[in-house]
XYZ file of C-alpha atoms in Angstrom:
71
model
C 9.318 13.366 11.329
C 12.577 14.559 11.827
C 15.017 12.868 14.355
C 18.496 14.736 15.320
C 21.361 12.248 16.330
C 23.240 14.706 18.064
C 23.623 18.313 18.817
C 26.491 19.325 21.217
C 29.193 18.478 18.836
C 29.520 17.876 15.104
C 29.965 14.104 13.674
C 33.107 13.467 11.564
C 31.547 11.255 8.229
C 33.305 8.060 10.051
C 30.966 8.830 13.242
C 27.743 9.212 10.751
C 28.070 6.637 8.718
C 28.543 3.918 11.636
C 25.243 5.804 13.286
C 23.269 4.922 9.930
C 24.870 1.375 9.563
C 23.635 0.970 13.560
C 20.655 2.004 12.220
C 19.803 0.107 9.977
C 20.580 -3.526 10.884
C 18.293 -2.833 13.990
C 15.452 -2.171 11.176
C 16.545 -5.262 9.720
C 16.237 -7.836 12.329
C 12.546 -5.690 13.432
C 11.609 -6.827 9.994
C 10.013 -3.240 8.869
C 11.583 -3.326 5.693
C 10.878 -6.817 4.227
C 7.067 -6.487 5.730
C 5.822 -4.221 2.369
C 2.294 -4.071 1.630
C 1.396 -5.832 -1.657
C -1.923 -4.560 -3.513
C -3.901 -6.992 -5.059
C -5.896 -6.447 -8.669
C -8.636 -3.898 -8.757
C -11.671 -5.535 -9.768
C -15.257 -4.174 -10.889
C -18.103 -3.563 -8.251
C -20.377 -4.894 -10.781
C -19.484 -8.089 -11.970
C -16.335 -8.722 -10.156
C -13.920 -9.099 -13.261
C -10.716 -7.616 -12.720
C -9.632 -4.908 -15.576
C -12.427 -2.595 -15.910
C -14.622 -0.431 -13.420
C -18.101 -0.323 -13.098
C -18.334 2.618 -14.650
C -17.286 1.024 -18.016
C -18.241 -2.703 -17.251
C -20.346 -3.654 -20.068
C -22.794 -6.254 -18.206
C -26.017 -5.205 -18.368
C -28.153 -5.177 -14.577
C -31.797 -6.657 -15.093
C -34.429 -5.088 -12.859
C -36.175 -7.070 -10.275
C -39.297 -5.337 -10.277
C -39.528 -4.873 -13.916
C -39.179 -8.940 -14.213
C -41.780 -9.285 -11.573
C -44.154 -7.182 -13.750
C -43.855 -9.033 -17.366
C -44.923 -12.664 -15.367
């Protein structure tokens, strides 16, 4: 999203770089920029170990119905 400061006249550097300095010590005190979402580890569906998927997890699922069955 593109914002435009000005467009009657054109800003001398001085002008612009004051504008960006405004701008961002009001971000600073809102807090936007310290406020960064942190992931956590990824962690298997299967088992619940983080460094592997479930794809490639390596513990084995047992059946509940074939359990039932061997009883």
């Amino acid at each position: 999203k593109r914002k435009y400061i000005q467009a009657a006249k054109t800003l001398t550097v001085r002008e612009v770089v004051n504008l960006i300095a405004k701008k961002d010590s009001s971000r600073q005190k809102e807090g936007k920029d310290s406020a960064k979402r942190v992931r956590g580890q990824r962690r298997c569906e299967r088992c619940g170990e983080a460094g592997h998927n479930a794809r490639t997890c390596a513990v084995e699922i047992v059946n509940v119905s074939n359990s039932n069955k061997s009883k």
